[in-house]
């Protein structure tokens, strides 16, 4: 699965595929309009897709504000989970954030999502607090996690265009 994976900036043409992945991955998926607004109106937003043979396998997004990157969402198509692609995608987001000048990255994750938390810890994220009732679908708390980004990651560029 590692061969021929490409990372590139998300385009409006990707939205339908992204929304499909959202529906597979989340109980409260974002709408096509939300992604359209992120891509066309939000100057802080950077979204990328992970594709193989022109099929979108996953995507990730972040807001870059001064020297901090806030991951908005990250997901891999259901059929491709468990193959290390989520890790590759998050590493590429981290590399891109560092390349764009971010020193730190943060995200929220459901307190019950231990699988995602293991991945985040593996990549250097540590817990920093809770957001009570953060998730609207079931009022679940979110664990806030932060990671310092290695500035040398930005010199390894080679992924998403800005």
Short mmCIF file of C-alpha atoms in Angstrom, two decimals:
data_model
loop_
_atom_site.label_atom_id
_atom_site.label_comp_id
_atom_site.label_asym_id
_atom_site.label_seq_id
_atom_site.Cartn_x
_atom_site.Cartn_y
_atom_site.Cartn_z
CA UNK A 1 0.00 0.00 0.00
CA UNK A 2 2.97 2.31 0.44
CA UNK A 3 3.75 2.60 -3.26
CA UNK A 4 2.41 5.44 -5.38
CA UNK A 5 0.65 7.29 -2.54
CA UNK A 6 0.49 11.00 -3.31
CA UNK A 7 -0.37 13.95 -1.11
CA UNK A 8 -1.79 17.08 -2.69
CA UNK A 9 -3.92 20.09 -1.87
CA UNK A 10 -7.64 19.42 -1.69
CA UNK A 11 -9.67 20.98 -4.49
CA UNK A 12 -13.37 21.66 -4.89
CA UNK A 13 -13.52 18.61 -7.19
CA UNK A 14 -12.52 16.41 -4.22
CA UNK A 15 -15.44 17.42 -2.01
CA UNK A 16 -17.80 14.56 -3.00
CA UNK A 17 -15.16 11.93 -2.19
CA UNK A 18 -14.25 13.72 1.06
CA UNK A 19 -17.88 13.82 2.18
CA UNK A 20 -18.16 10.05 1.55
CA UNK A 21 -15.15 9.48 3.82
CA UNK A 22 -16.64 11.86 6.42
CA UNK A 23 -19.83 9.77 6.48
CA UNK A 24 -17.82 6.55 6.91
CA UNK A 25 -15.67 7.97 9.68
CA UNK A 26 -17.80 10.30 11.79
CA UNK A 27 -21.19 10.27 13.47
CA UNK A 28 -21.53 14.03 12.86
CA UNK A 29 -19.95 14.45 9.39
CA UNK A 30 -19.20 17.81 7.84
CA UNK A 31 -21.39 18.89 4.92
CA UNK A 32 -20.24 19.63 1.38
CA UNK A 33 -20.94 23.31 2.12
CA UNK A 34 -18.60 23.25 5.12
CA UNK A 35 -15.74 21.98 2.97
CA UNK A 36 -16.57 24.44 0.20
CA UNK A 37 -16.40 27.30 2.71
CA UNK A 38 -13.12 26.02 4.17
CA UNK A 39 -11.54 25.89 0.71
CA UNK A 40 -12.87 29.20 -0.58
CA UNK A 41 -13.44 31.47 2.43
CA UNK A 42 -11.11 30.44 5.29
CA UNK A 43 -7.68 31.98 4.80
CA UNK A 44 -6.30 29.94 7.72
CA UNK A 45 -7.40 26.58 6.27
CA UNK A 46 -5.09 24.07 4.58
CA UNK A 47 -6.56 20.76 3.43
CA UNK A 48 -4.83 17.86 1.74
CA UNK A 49 -5.87 14.59 0.22
CA UNK A 50 -4.00 11.31 0.15
CA UNK A 51 -4.61 9.51 -3.13
CA UNK A 52 -3.50 6.48 -5.07
CA UNK A 53 -4.25 6.10 -8.77
CA UNK A 54 -6.53 9.16 -8.56
CA UNK A 55 -8.66 7.57 -5.81
CA UNK A 56 -8.92 9.65 -2.65
CA UNK A 57 -8.00 7.34 0.25
CA UNK A 58 -8.03 9.93 3.00
CA UNK A 59 -7.77 13.59 3.81
CA UNK A 60 -6.72 15.94 6.55
CA UNK A 61 -7.23 19.56 7.34
CA UNK A 62 -5.80 22.18 9.63
CA UNK A 63 -5.99 25.84 10.40
CA UNK A 64 -2.65 27.65 10.54
CA UNK A 65 -2.78 30.60 12.90
CA UNK A 66 0.53 32.38 13.52
CA UNK A 67 2.86 29.52 14.58
CA UNK A 68 0.20 26.97 15.58
CA UNK A 69 -1.57 24.36 13.48
CA UNK A 70 -4.98 23.14 14.65
CA UNK A 71 -6.07 19.86 13.05
CA UNK A 72 -9.72 20.22 12.08
CA UNK A 73 -10.25 16.70 10.77
CA UNK A 74 -8.38 13.69 9.50
CA UNK A 75 -9.83 10.45 8.15
CA UNK A 76 -9.04 7.46 5.96
CA UNK A 77 -11.55 5.59 3.81
CA UNK A 78 -12.91 2.61 5.72
CA UNK A 79 -11.56 0.01 3.28
CA UNK A 80 -8.01 1.32 3.76
CA UNK A 81 -7.87 1.59 7.56
CA UNK A 82 -5.37 -0.45 9.55
CA UNK A 83 -2.66 -0.14 6.85
CA UNK A 84 -0.67 2.73 8.38
CA UNK A 85 -2.20 5.35 6.09
CA UNK A 86 -3.58 7.47 8.93
CA UNK A 87 -0.07 7.74 10.33
CA UNK A 88 1.35 8.69 6.94
CA UNK A 89 -1.37 11.30 6.51
CA UNK A 90 -0.80 12.85 9.93
CA UNK A 91 2.97 12.86 9.38
CA UNK A 92 2.40 14.73 6.12
CA UNK A 93 0.12 17.24 7.86
CA UNK A 94 2.83 17.76 10.50
CA UNK A 95 5.52 18.16 7.82
CA UNK A 96 3.38 20.66 5.90
CA UNK A 97 2.58 22.63 9.06
CA UNK A 98 6.29 22.86 9.92
CA UNK A 99 7.11 23.90 6.35
CA UNK A 100 4.50 26.67 6.63
CA UNK A 101 6.09 27.90 9.87
CA UNK A 102 4.09 26.21 12.62
CA UNK A 103 6.01 25.33 15.79
CA UNK A 104 3.20 23.38 17.47
CA UNK A 105 0.15 21.37 16.46
CA UNK A 106 -3.03 20.68 18.39
CA UNK A 107 -6.13 18.54 17.93
CA UNK A 108 -9.15 17.26 19.80
CA UNK A 109 -10.07 13.60 19.99
CA UNK A 110 -12.97 11.80 21.61
CA UNK A 111 -11.99 10.53 25.06
CA UNK A 112 -13.32 7.10 23.97
CA UNK A 113 -11.21 6.95 20.76
CA UNK A 114 -8.23 5.08 22.15
CA UNK A 115 -7.04 3.93 18.71
CA UNK A 116 -6.61 7.52 17.50
CA UNK A 117 -5.05 8.57 20.80
CA UNK A 118 -2.41 5.82 20.45
CA UNK A 119 -1.48 7.13 17.01
CA UNK A 120 -1.31 10.71 18.25
CA UNK A 121 0.89 9.73 21.19
CA UNK A 122 3.17 7.76 18.85
CA UNK A 123 3.69 10.93 16.82
CA UNK A 124 4.51 13.06 19.86
CA UNK A 125 1.14 14.45 20.94
CA UNK A 126 0.47 14.66 24.65
CA UNK A 127 -2.74 15.36 26.58
CA UNK A 128 -3.25 18.97 27.66
CA UNK A 129 -6.84 19.16 28.91
CA UNK A 130 -10.47 18.36 28.24
CA UNK A 131 -13.27 20.13 26.40
CA UNK A 132 -16.41 18.98 28.23
CA UNK A 133 -19.37 18.06 26.00
CA UNK A 134 -17.42 18.97 22.85
CA UNK A 135 -19.09 16.47 20.51
CA UNK A 136 -22.65 17.49 19.63
CA UNK A 137 -23.86 14.00 18.66
CA UNK A 138 -23.51 12.51 22.16
CA UNK A 139 -22.05 15.30 24.34
CA UNK A 140 -18.80 13.34 24.73
CA UNK A 141 -15.75 15.14 26.07
CA UNK A 142 -12.77 15.85 23.83
CA UNK A 143 -9.21 15.30 24.92
CA UNK A 144 -7.02 18.22 23.79
CA UNK A 145 -3.59 17.10 22.64
CA UNK A 146 -0.50 19.11 21.60
CA UNK A 147 2.76 18.28 19.87
CA UNK A 148 5.87 20.35 19.26
CA UNK A 149 6.82 20.23 15.59
CA UNK A 150 10.42 19.55 14.63
CA UNK A 151 11.53 22.47 12.42
CA UNK A 152 13.59 20.06 10.32
CA UNK A 153 10.31 18.46 9.17
CA UNK A 154 9.68 21.53 7.06
CA UNK A 155 12.94 21.03 5.20
CA UNK A 156 11.78 17.51 4.20
CA UNK A 157 8.91 19.08 2.25
CA UNK A 158 7.94 17.24 -0.91
CA UNK A 159 4.21 16.85 -0.21
CA UNK A 160 1.23 19.13 -0.49
CA UNK A 161 1.44 22.37 -2.42
CA UNK A 162 0.16 25.45 -0.67
#
